[in-house]
């Protein structure tokens, strides 16, 4: 299997949109015409089901995964039934996490003109801006993002990284990136054991590449805030996501049947979720789950999502062991073609996975 040392160019970008942090700071600029771009129909803004106990979301003790069968069983249950779980005792030093939080907050607190120096370019979503905006009439998310490719180091485009002379950001990101990649690799290794795979590399390769999406959700001053979302309902089009809650404000909700369940992050934990690629590779045995982010009327929310994938030059598709004597549910696709598909699509449910499904007729 070939691994490209550099990521390809011109994988696709996103249309430019207003800076939401700036809009929230100057609500008089939020005209009715502009606000309409963020408002969703009432039937698409279903309220969360607060009657569900937040503790129902599985919790996996990372430190016990290797030697304790009951912990591995918890991981299997989380991947098969929930697609989401919280990871405690992951071994990332508090200092590493706090440095990452501090530097992400410092970036978003820069003046808009300073952040604009790292603005996205038309050919890719790396940098500061937004993603998955494919048309001028699309409903927009109430958020800004800062997206970086972090692993392997040869994939990094340092034009979009704050210089070392003016910030500790590069050092903090490098440390945090390596640690989250370690955790993701070991979680995928444990999944491989649970699946009965003799070659764990078939799963751990899905953490060979990594990117970070840093999210800023400003408070929303609009009266129609219940019709505004920070991120549209979607499943992650990656292998495995590890989410760090930077600010204490909650907002993440996961879809469970017809309900939206709020996620209350455990202090010090990472929120993990199965991505579309793992669902594809396991031929549907492990499920990616739709999730969304709601916004607060008065407080900002900040988070960091570490996305893990295979490197360019690889292929995604159902493993033979997972298909067995049955039929493959998804077609195989190269990583670069898959990335182009993802970037050219808007966030809408499980539309990326639907695009690679094999439709059988009887």
mmCIF file of C-alpha atoms in Angstrom:
data_model
loop_
_atom_site.group_PDB
_atom_site.id
_atom_site.type_symbol
_atom_site.label_atom_id
_atom_site.label_comp_id
_atom_site.label_asym_id
_atom_site.label_seq_id
_atom_site.Cartn_x
_atom_site.Cartn_y
_atom_site.Cartn_z
ATOM 1 C CA UNK A 1 0.000 0.000 0.000
ATOM 2 C CA UNK A 2 1.493 3.293 -1.095
ATOM 3 C CA UNK A 3 1.698 6.205 1.373
ATOM 4 C CA UNK A 4 2.154 9.639 -0.135
ATOM 5 C CA UNK A 5 4.624 11.901 1.658
ATOM 6 C CA UNK A 6 2.694 15.033 0.665
ATOM 7 C CA UNK A 7 -1.018 15.618 0.547
ATOM 8 C CA UNK A 8 -2.454 16.351 -2.920
ATOM 9 C CA UNK A 9 -3.286 19.886 -3.960
ATOM 10 C CA UNK A 10 -6.660 21.251 -5.062
ATOM 11 C CA UNK A 11 -8.815 18.845 -3.079
ATOM 12 C CA UNK A 12 -11.642 21.389 -2.977
ATOM 13 C CA UNK A 13 -12.654 24.321 -0.838
ATOM 14 C CA UNK A 14 -15.649 26.143 0.610
ATOM 15 C CA UNK A 15 -17.443 29.320 -0.401
ATOM 16 C CA UNK A 16 -16.591 32.389 1.729
ATOM 17 C CA UNK A 17 -19.208 33.400 4.312
ATOM 18 C CA UNK A 18 -19.536 36.179 6.918
ATOM 19 C CA UNK A 19 -17.419 35.865 10.046
ATOM 20 C CA UNK A 20 -19.854 34.832 12.770
ATOM 21 C CA UNK A 21 -17.705 35.944 15.694
ATOM 22 C CA UNK A 22 -17.695 39.430 14.183
ATOM 23 C CA UNK A 23 -21.465 39.340 13.605
ATOM 24 C CA UNK A 24 -22.096 38.357 17.227
ATOM 25 C CA UNK A 25 -19.876 41.196 18.438
ATOM 26 C CA UNK A 26 -21.833 43.691 16.323
ATOM 27 C CA UNK A 27 -25.473 42.528 16.421
ATOM 28 C CA UNK A 28 -26.630 45.741 14.704
ATOM 29 C CA UNK A 29 -24.946 44.375 11.556
ATOM 30 C CA UNK A 30 -27.085 41.238 11.722
ATOM 31 C CA UNK A 31 -29.782 42.461 9.355
ATOM 32 C CA UNK A 32 -32.964 40.401 8.770
ATOM 33 C CA UNK A 33 -31.693 39.525 5.305
ATOM 34 C CA UNK A 34 -28.396 38.225 6.666
ATOM 35 C CA UNK A 35 -30.034 36.448 9.614
ATOM 36 C CA UNK A 36 -32.255 34.477 7.223
ATOM 37 C CA UNK A 37 -29.143 32.648 5.989
ATOM 38 C CA UNK A 38 -28.829 31.044 9.457
ATOM 39 C CA UNK A 39 -32.492 30.245 10.181
ATOM 40 C CA UNK A 40 -33.781 26.717 9.668
ATOM 41 C CA UNK A 41 -37.389 25.645 9.224
ATOM 42 C CA UNK A 42 -39.038 24.859 12.555
ATOM 43 C CA UNK A 43 -39.377 21.156 11.743
ATOM 44 C CA UNK A 44 -35.607 20.884 11.232
ATOM 45 C CA UNK A 45 -34.772 22.385 14.635
ATOM 46 C CA UNK A 46 -36.185 19.653 16.867
ATOM 47 C CA UNK A 47 -35.531 20.266 20.580
ATOM 48 C CA UNK A 48 -33.274 17.980 22.582
ATOM 49 C CA UNK A 49 -34.779 15.277 24.775
ATOM 50 C CA UNK A 50 -33.612 16.331 28.222
ATOM 51 C CA UNK A 51 -35.460 13.418 29.837
ATOM 52 C CA UNK A 52 -32.730 11.007 28.699
ATOM 53 C CA UNK A 53 -30.063 10.546 31.361
ATOM 54 C CA UNK A 54 -26.775 11.939 30.080
ATOM 55 C CA UNK A 55 -24.979 9.148 31.916
ATOM 56 C CA UNK A 56 -26.418 6.695 29.384
ATOM 57 C CA UNK A 57 -23.689 7.646 26.918
ATOM 58 C CA UNK A 58 -21.040 4.922 27.376
ATOM 59 C CA UNK A 59 -17.817 5.660 29.223
ATOM 60 C CA UNK A 60 -14.641 3.718 28.375
ATOM 61 C CA UNK A 61 -11.652 3.615 30.728
ATOM 62 C CA UNK A 62 -8.702 3.769 28.337
ATOM 63 C CA UNK A 63 -6.225 2.550 30.979
ATOM 64 C CA UNK A 64 -8.185 -0.702 31.430
ATOM 65 C CA UNK A 65 -8.764 -1.566 27.773
ATOM 66 C CA UNK A 66 -5.799 -3.887 27.264
ATOM 67 C CA UNK A 67 -6.150 -6.188 30.274
ATOM 68 C CA UNK A 68 -9.834 -6.064 31.175
ATOM 69 C CA UNK A 69 -12.397 -7.918 29.089
ATOM 70 C CA UNK A 70 -15.294 -5.988 30.598
ATOM 71 C CA UNK A 71 -13.781 -2.706 29.400
ATOM 72 C CA UNK A 72 -13.350 -4.102 25.886
ATOM 73 C CA UNK A 73 -16.995 -5.174 26.025
ATOM 74 C CA UNK A 74 -17.987 -1.613 26.903
ATOM 75 C CA UNK A 75 -16.088 -0.358 23.855
ATOM 76 C CA UNK A 76 -17.779 -2.950 21.630
ATOM 77 C CA UNK A 77 -21.204 -1.945 22.942
ATOM 78 C CA UNK A 78 -20.434 1.750 22.402
ATOM 79 C CA UNK A 79 -19.317 1.175 18.794
ATOM 80 C CA UNK A 80 -22.212 -1.096 17.874
ATOM 81 C CA UNK A 81 -25.081 0.594 19.706
ATOM 82 C CA UNK A 82 -24.142 4.237 20.268
ATOM 83 C CA UNK A 83 -21.320 5.362 17.970
ATOM 84 C CA UNK A 84 -20.303 7.766 20.764
ATOM 85 C CA UNK A 85 -18.477 7.283 24.042
ATOM 86 C CA UNK A 86 -16.390 9.229 26.530
ATOM 87 C CA UNK A 87 -12.758 8.254 27.084
ATOM 88 C CA UNK A 88 -11.409 8.636 30.618
ATOM 89 C CA UNK A 89 -7.869 7.963 31.895
ATOM 90 C CA UNK A 90 -6.488 8.487 28.385
ATOM 91 C CA UNK A 91 -3.034 9.391 29.671
ATOM 92 C CA UNK A 92 -2.709 12.818 28.043
ATOM 93 C CA UNK A 93 -0.982 15.085 30.542
ATOM 94 C CA UNK A 94 -3.101 17.871 32.020
ATOM 95 C CA UNK A 95 -0.395 20.353 31.053
ATOM 96 C CA UNK A 96 -0.622 19.312 27.387
ATOM 97 C CA UNK A 97 -4.400 19.680 27.379
ATOM 98 C CA UNK A 98 -4.387 23.027 29.173
ATOM 99 C CA UNK A 99 -1.722 24.441 26.843
ATOM 100 C CA UNK A 100 -3.842 23.417 23.873
ATOM 101 C CA UNK A 101 -6.946 25.037 25.355
ATOM 102 C CA UNK A 102 -5.060 28.233 26.163
ATOM 103 C CA UNK A 103 -3.579 28.617 22.690
ATOM 104 C CA UNK A 104 -6.833 27.843 20.878
ATOM 105 C CA UNK A 105 -8.643 30.464 22.947
ATOM 106 C CA UNK A 106 -5.802 32.917 22.299
ATOM 107 C CA UNK A 107 -6.162 32.384 18.556
ATOM 108 C CA UNK A 108 -9.909 33.027 18.511
ATOM 109 C CA UNK A 109 -9.414 36.104 20.717
ATOM 110 C CA UNK A 110 -7.088 37.701 18.168
ATOM 111 C CA UNK A 111 -8.458 40.707 16.239
ATOM 112 C CA UNK A 112 -10.265 39.652 13.082
ATOM 113 C CA UNK A 113 -7.567 41.229 10.894
ATOM 114 C CA UNK A 114 -4.907 39.079 12.580
ATOM 115 C CA UNK A 115 -6.906 35.878 12.141
ATOM 116 C CA UNK A 116 -7.564 36.799 8.509
ATOM 117 C CA UNK A 117 -3.850 36.315 7.849
ATOM 118 C CA UNK A 118 -4.576 32.586 8.147
ATOM 119 C CA UNK A 119 -7.735 32.631 6.001
ATOM 120 C CA UNK A 120 -8.588 29.635 3.840
ATOM 121 C CA UNK A 121 -7.613 29.574 0.187
ATOM 122 C CA UNK A 122 -9.997 28.488 -2.602
ATOM 123 C CA UNK A 123 -8.324 25.114 -3.228
ATOM 124 C CA UNK A 124 -8.652 23.626 0.290
ATOM 125 C CA UNK A 125 -10.402 24.069 3.652
ATOM 126 C CA UNK A 126 -7.193 24.465 5.668
ATOM 127 C CA UNK A 127 -7.007 27.706 7.605
ATOM 128 C CA UNK A 128 -9.502 30.063 9.228
ATOM 129 C CA UNK A 129 -13.033 30.347 7.869
ATOM 130 C CA UNK A 130 -15.798 27.801 7.313
ATOM 131 C CA UNK A 131 -16.322 24.480 5.511
ATOM 132 C CA UNK A 132 -18.920 22.587 3.494
ATOM 133 C CA UNK A 133 -20.555 25.702 2.071
ATOM 134 C CA UNK A 134 -21.376 24.701 -1.496
ATOM 135 C CA UNK A 135 -24.052 27.223 -2.557
ATOM 136 C CA UNK A 136 -25.102 30.822 -1.911
ATOM 137 C CA UNK A 137 -28.603 29.799 -0.778
ATOM 138 C CA UNK A 138 -27.462 27.151 1.725
ATOM 139 C CA UNK A 139 -28.455 27.543 5.390
ATOM 140 C CA UNK A 140 -25.308 28.481 7.296
ATOM 141 C CA UNK A 141 -23.918 27.278 10.625
ATOM 142 C CA UNK A 142 -23.472 29.782 13.466
ATOM 143 C CA UNK A 143 -19.758 29.150 13.912
ATOM 144 C CA UNK A 144 -16.262 29.833 12.634
ATOM 145 C CA UNK A 145 -13.545 27.218 12.339
ATOM 146 C CA UNK A 146 -9.784 26.972 12.196
ATOM 147 C CA UNK A 147 -8.751 23.806 10.355
ATOM 148 C CA UNK A 148 -5.230 22.378 10.223
ATOM 149 C CA UNK A 149 -3.709 19.182 8.892
ATOM 150 C CA UNK A 150 -1.480 17.984 11.728
ATOM 151 C CA UNK A 151 -0.203 14.448 11.027
ATOM 152 C CA UNK A 152 1.993 13.276 9.485
ATOM 153 C CA UNK A 153 4.166 16.408 9.752
ATOM 154 C CA UNK A 154 4.888 16.293 6.006
ATOM 155 C CA UNK A 155 1.173 17.061 5.381
ATOM 156 C CA UNK A 156 1.308 20.350 7.306
ATOM 157 C CA UNK A 157 0.967 23.654 5.505
ATOM 158 C CA UNK A 158 2.725 26.058 7.853
ATOM 159 C CA UNK A 159 1.325 29.095 6.036
ATOM 160 C CA UNK A 160 -1.751 28.588 8.197
ATOM 161 C CA UNK A 161 0.076 28.081 11.514
ATOM 162 C CA UNK A 162 0.929 31.059 13.759
ATOM 163 C CA UNK A 163 4.699 31.645 13.657
ATOM 164 C CA UNK A 164 6.790 30.382 16.547
ATOM 165 C CA UNK A 165 8.147 33.889 17.134
ATOM 166 C CA UNK A 166 4.734 35.227 18.163
ATOM 167 C CA UNK A 167 2.959 32.272 19.759
ATOM 168 C CA UNK A 168 3.372 28.932 21.566
ATOM 169 C CA UNK A 169 0.622 27.516 19.349
ATOM 170 C CA UNK A 170 2.883 25.308 17.182
ATOM 171 C CA UNK A 171 4.477 23.640 20.193
ATOM 172 C CA UNK A 172 1.143 23.092 21.919
ATOM 173 C CA UNK A 173 -0.505 21.705 18.802
ATOM 174 C CA UNK A 174 2.421 19.404 18.075
ATOM 175 C CA UNK A 175 2.280 17.886 21.561
ATOM 176 C CA UNK A 176 -1.488 17.576 21.679
ATOM 177 C CA UNK A 177 -1.649 16.192 18.151
ATOM 178 C CA UNK A 178 0.788 13.376 18.893
ATOM 179 C CA UNK A 179 -1.034 12.455 22.089
ATOM 180 C CA UNK A 180 -4.501 12.324 20.548
ATOM 181 C CA UNK A 181 -3.116 10.296 17.641
ATOM 182 C CA UNK A 182 -1.702 7.829 20.187
ATOM 183 C CA UNK A 183 -5.081 7.496 21.912
ATOM 184 C CA UNK A 184 -6.924 7.093 18.599
ATOM 185 C CA UNK A 185 -4.457 4.421 17.434
ATOM 186 C CA UNK A 186 -4.904 2.378 20.597
ATOM 187 C CA UNK A 187 -8.695 2.688 20.495
ATOM 188 C CA UNK A 188 -8.659 1.422 16.911
ATOM 189 C CA UNK A 189 -6.343 -1.416 17.983
ATOM 190 C CA UNK A 190 -8.835 -2.392 20.680
ATOM 191 C CA UNK A 191 -11.630 -2.267 18.094
ATOM 192 C CA UNK A 192 -9.603 -4.624 15.887
ATOM 193 C CA UNK A 193 -9.340 -7.109 18.780
ATOM 194 C CA UNK A 194 -13.070 -6.845 19.401
ATOM 195 C CA UNK A 195 -13.722 -7.531 15.728
ATOM 196 C CA UNK A 196 -11.471 -10.589 15.735
ATOM 197 C CA UNK A 197 -9.026 -9.145 13.196
ATOM 198 C CA UNK A 198 -5.629 -10.854 13.141
ATOM 199 C CA UNK A 199 -3.992 -7.801 11.585
ATOM 200 C CA UNK A 200 -4.685 -4.777 13.785
ATOM 201 C CA UNK A 201 -3.056 -2.532 11.179
ATOM 202 C CA UNK A 202 -6.232 -2.808 9.127
ATOM 203 C CA UNK A 203 -7.832 -0.581 11.771
ATOM 204 C CA UNK A 204 -4.884 1.391 13.197
ATOM 205 C CA UNK A 205 -4.002 2.688 9.711
ATOM 206 C CA UNK A 206 -7.145 4.812 10.088
ATOM 207 C CA UNK A 207 -5.191 7.014 12.519
ATOM 208 C CA UNK A 208 -2.071 7.437 10.376
ATOM 209 C CA UNK A 209 -3.277 10.885 9.285
ATOM 210 C CA UNK A 210 -4.861 13.545 11.442
ATOM 211 C CA UNK A 211 -6.442 16.967 11.117
ATOM 212 C CA UNK A 212 -7.771 19.359 13.737
ATOM 213 C CA UNK A 213 -10.955 21.371 13.498
ATOM 214 C CA UNK A 214 -11.044 24.112 16.120
ATOM 215 C CA UNK A 215 -14.589 25.422 16.517
ATOM 216 C CA UNK A 216 -15.786 28.789 17.781
ATOM 217 C CA UNK A 217 -19.523 29.145 18.499
ATOM 218 C CA UNK A 218 -20.361 32.737 19.450
ATOM 219 C CA UNK A 219 -23.450 33.546 21.499
ATOM 220 C CA UNK A 220 -26.443 34.086 19.251
ATOM 221 C CA UNK A 221 -28.365 37.295 19.964
ATOM 222 C CA UNK A 222 -31.225 36.499 17.572
ATOM 223 C CA UNK A 223 -34.730 36.037 18.988
ATOM 224 C CA UNK A 224 -35.061 33.018 16.719
ATOM 225 C CA UNK A 225 -32.038 31.313 18.328
ATOM 226 C CA UNK A 226 -33.947 28.017 18.513
ATOM 227 C CA UNK A 227 -33.815 27.942 14.702
ATOM 228 C CA UNK A 228 -30.029 28.439 14.593
ATOM 229 C CA UNK A 229 -27.433 25.653 14.855
ATOM 230 C CA UNK A 230 -23.712 25.849 15.450
ATOM 231 C CA UNK A 231 -23.178 22.790 13.254
ATOM 232 C CA UNK A 232 -25.750 21.072 11.043
ATOM 233 C CA UNK A 233 -26.750 17.463 11.776
ATOM 234 C CA UNK A 234 -24.133 15.156 10.273
ATOM 235 C CA UNK A 235 -21.975 12.123 10.856
ATOM 236 C CA UNK A 236 -18.205 12.588 10.729
ATOM 237 C CA UNK A 237 -16.752 11.522 7.373
ATOM 238 C CA UNK A 238 -13.565 10.239 9.046
ATOM 239 C CA UNK A 239 -12.246 7.179 10.840
ATOM 240 C CA UNK A 240 -12.366 8.241 14.486
ATOM 241 C CA UNK A 241 -12.956 11.632 16.142
ATOM 242 C CA UNK A 242 -11.692 12.713 19.558
ATOM 243 C CA UNK A 243 -13.319 15.902 20.843
ATOM 244 C CA UNK A 244 -11.875 18.219 23.471
ATOM 245 C CA UNK A 245 -14.258 20.589 25.223
ATOM 246 C CA UNK A 246 -12.325 23.855 25.604
ATOM 247 C CA UNK A 247 -14.998 26.027 27.256
ATOM 248 C CA UNK A 248 -17.533 24.825 29.870
ATOM 249 C CA UNK A 249 -20.593 25.659 27.744
ATOM 250 C CA UNK A 250 -22.389 22.558 26.473
ATOM 251 C CA UNK A 251 -23.859 22.242 23.010
ATOM 252 C CA UNK A 252 -23.094 18.845 21.449
ATOM 253 C CA UNK A 253 -26.123 16.613 20.889
ATOM 254 C CA UNK A 254 -26.275 13.142 19.349
ATOM 255 C CA UNK A 255 -29.144 11.531 17.505
ATOM 256 C CA UNK A 256 -30.684 8.518 19.187
ATOM 257 C CA UNK A 257 -33.666 7.293 17.200
ATOM 258 C CA UNK A 258 -35.941 10.315 16.851
ATOM 259 C CA UNK A 259 -34.407 12.148 19.819
ATOM 260 C CA UNK A 260 -31.456 14.491 20.255
ATOM 261 C CA UNK A 261 -29.473 13.597 23.383
ATOM 262 C CA UNK A 262 -27.285 16.295 25.040
ATOM 263 C CA UNK A 263 -23.712 15.258 25.777
ATOM 264 C CA UNK A 264 -22.334 16.381 29.123
ATOM 265 C CA UNK A 265 -18.540 15.948 28.875
ATOM 266 C CA UNK A 266 -16.859 14.422 31.910
ATOM 267 C CA UNK A 267 -14.100 16.753 33.163
ATOM 268 C CA UNK A 268 -10.789 15.599 31.733
ATOM 269 C CA UNK A 269 -12.399 13.151 29.288
ATOM 270 C CA UNK A 270 -12.370 13.115 25.500
ATOM 271 C CA UNK A 271 -15.613 12.525 23.621
ATOM 272 C CA UNK A 272 -15.006 9.894 20.926
ATOM 273 C CA UNK A 273 -17.200 9.014 18.002
ATOM 274 C CA UNK A 274 -17.119 6.417 15.266
ATOM 275 C CA UNK A 275 -16.806 7.994 11.828
ATOM 276 C CA UNK A 276 -18.228 6.990 8.454
ATOM 277 C CA UNK A 277 -14.924 5.375 7.443
ATOM 278 C CA UNK A 278 -15.042 2.913 10.355
ATOM 279 C CA UNK A 279 -18.648 2.100 9.488
ATOM 280 C CA UNK A 280 -17.520 1.488 5.905
ATOM 281 C CA UNK A 281 -14.493 -0.631 6.860
ATOM 282 C CA UNK A 282 -16.544 -2.777 9.282
ATOM 283 C CA UNK A 283 -19.271 -3.130 6.618
ATOM 284 C CA UNK A 284 -21.831 -1.520 8.914
ATOM 285 C CA UNK A 285 -21.097 -3.421 12.110
ATOM 286 C CA UNK A 286 -19.872 -0.264 13.867
ATOM 287 C CA UNK A 287 -22.117 2.742 13.278
ATOM 288 C CA UNK A 288 -21.397 6.423 12.758
ATOM 289 C CA UNK A 289 -24.026 8.609 14.388
ATOM 290 C CA UNK A 290 -25.511 11.956 13.445
ATOM 291 C CA UNK A 291 -24.769 14.814 15.804
ATOM 292 C CA UNK A 292 -25.244 18.572 15.884
ATOM 293 C CA UNK A 293 -24.300 21.601 17.978
ATOM 294 C CA UNK A 294 -26.756 24.082 19.471
ATOM 295 C CA UNK A 295 -25.727 27.613 20.429
ATOM 296 C CA UNK A 296 -26.132 29.612 23.623
ATOM 297 C CA UNK A 297 -27.811 33.009 23.892
ATOM 298 C CA UNK A 298 -25.153 34.558 26.110
ATOM 299 C CA UNK A 299 -21.978 32.453 26.163
ATOM 300 C CA UNK A 300 -19.420 31.326 23.612
ATOM 301 C CA UNK A 301 -18.505 27.674 23.133
ATOM 302 C CA UNK A 302 -15.118 26.422 21.934
ATOM 303 C CA UNK A 303 -14.048 22.871 21.092
ATOM 304 C CA UNK A 304 -11.274 21.003 19.259
ATOM 305 C CA UNK A 305 -12.083 17.947 17.123
ATOM 306 C CA UNK A 306 -9.182 15.659 16.218
ATOM 307 C CA UNK A 307 -10.100 13.746 13.042
ATOM 308 C CA UNK A 308 -8.201 10.535 12.226
ATOM 309 C CA UNK A 309 -7.944 8.955 8.808
ATOM 310 C CA UNK A 310 -5.746 6.841 6.562
ATOM 311 C CA UNK A 311 -2.980 8.538 4.594
ATOM 312 C CA UNK A 312 -3.303 9.523 0.947
ATOM 313 C CA UNK A 313 -2.439 6.680 -1.396
ATOM 314 C CA UNK A 314 -4.665 4.330 0.627
ATOM 315 C CA UNK A 315 -8.148 2.976 -0.091
ATOM 316 C CA UNK A 316 -11.293 2.793 2.011
ATOM 317 C CA UNK A 317 -13.647 -0.144 1.687
ATOM 318 C CA UNK A 318 -15.175 -3.042 3.637
ATOM 319 C CA UNK A 319 -12.654 -5.523 5.035
ATOM 320 C CA UNK A 320 -12.980 -9.076 3.702
ATOM 321 C CA UNK A 321 -13.295 -10.380 7.267
ATOM 322 C CA UNK A 322 -16.247 -8.080 7.854
ATOM 323 C CA UNK A 323 -18.035 -9.078 4.665
ATOM 324 C CA UNK A 324 -17.546 -12.816 5.273
ATOM 325 C CA UNK A 325 -19.995 -14.794 3.198
ATOM 326 C CA UNK A 326 -22.307 -11.826 2.805
ATOM 327 C CA UNK A 327 -22.241 -8.814 0.531
ATOM 328 C CA UNK A 328 -20.245 -5.608 0.754
ATOM 329 C CA UNK A 329 -22.520 -2.697 1.649
ATOM 330 C CA UNK A 330 -20.098 0.006 0.496
ATOM 331 C CA UNK A 331 -17.904 0.443 -2.529
ATOM 332 C CA UNK A 332 -14.154 0.937 -2.277
ATOM 333 C CA UNK A 333 -12.790 4.419 -2.899
ATOM 334 C CA UNK A 334 -9.344 6.001 -2.791
ATOM 335 C CA UNK A 335 -8.656 8.350 0.114
ATOM 336 C CA UNK A 336 -8.060 11.301 -2.205
ATOM 337 C CA UNK A 337 -11.345 10.737 -4.098
ATOM 338 C CA UNK A 338 -13.137 10.315 -0.797
ATOM 339 C CA UNK A 339 -11.729 13.622 0.502
ATOM 340 C CA UNK A 340 -12.837 15.384 -2.691
ATOM 341 C CA UNK A 341 -16.330 13.931 -2.201
ATOM 342 C CA UNK A 342 -16.428 15.125 1.411
ATOM 343 C CA UNK A 343 -15.194 18.644 0.744
ATOM 344 C CA UNK A 344 -17.581 19.147 -2.187
ATOM 345 C CA UNK A 345 -20.620 18.206 -0.083
ATOM 346 C CA UNK A 346 -22.565 20.080 2.557
ATOM 347 C CA UNK A 347 -23.150 18.692 6.037
ATOM 348 C CA UNK A 348 -26.429 16.812 5.786
ATOM 349 C CA UNK A 349 -27.086 13.706 7.838
ATOM 350 C CA UNK A 350 -25.136 10.690 6.580
ATOM 351 C CA UNK A 351 -25.022 11.904 2.981
ATOM 352 C CA UNK A 352 -21.328 11.082 2.516
ATOM 353 C CA UNK A 353 -21.804 7.467 3.556
ATOM 354 C CA UNK A 354 -24.948 7.255 1.430
ATOM 355 C CA UNK A 355 -22.855 8.280 -1.587
ATOM 356 C CA UNK A 356 -20.628 5.197 -1.261
ATOM 357 C CA UNK A 357 -23.357 2.709 -0.399
ATOM 358 C CA UNK A 358 -23.969 -0.159 -2.757
ATOM 359 C CA UNK A 359 -27.637 -0.188 -3.694
ATOM 360 C CA UNK A 360 -28.881 -3.719 -4.269
ATOM 361 C CA UNK A 361 -32.023 -4.458 -6.232
ATOM 362 C CA UNK A 362 -34.123 -7.565 -5.863
#
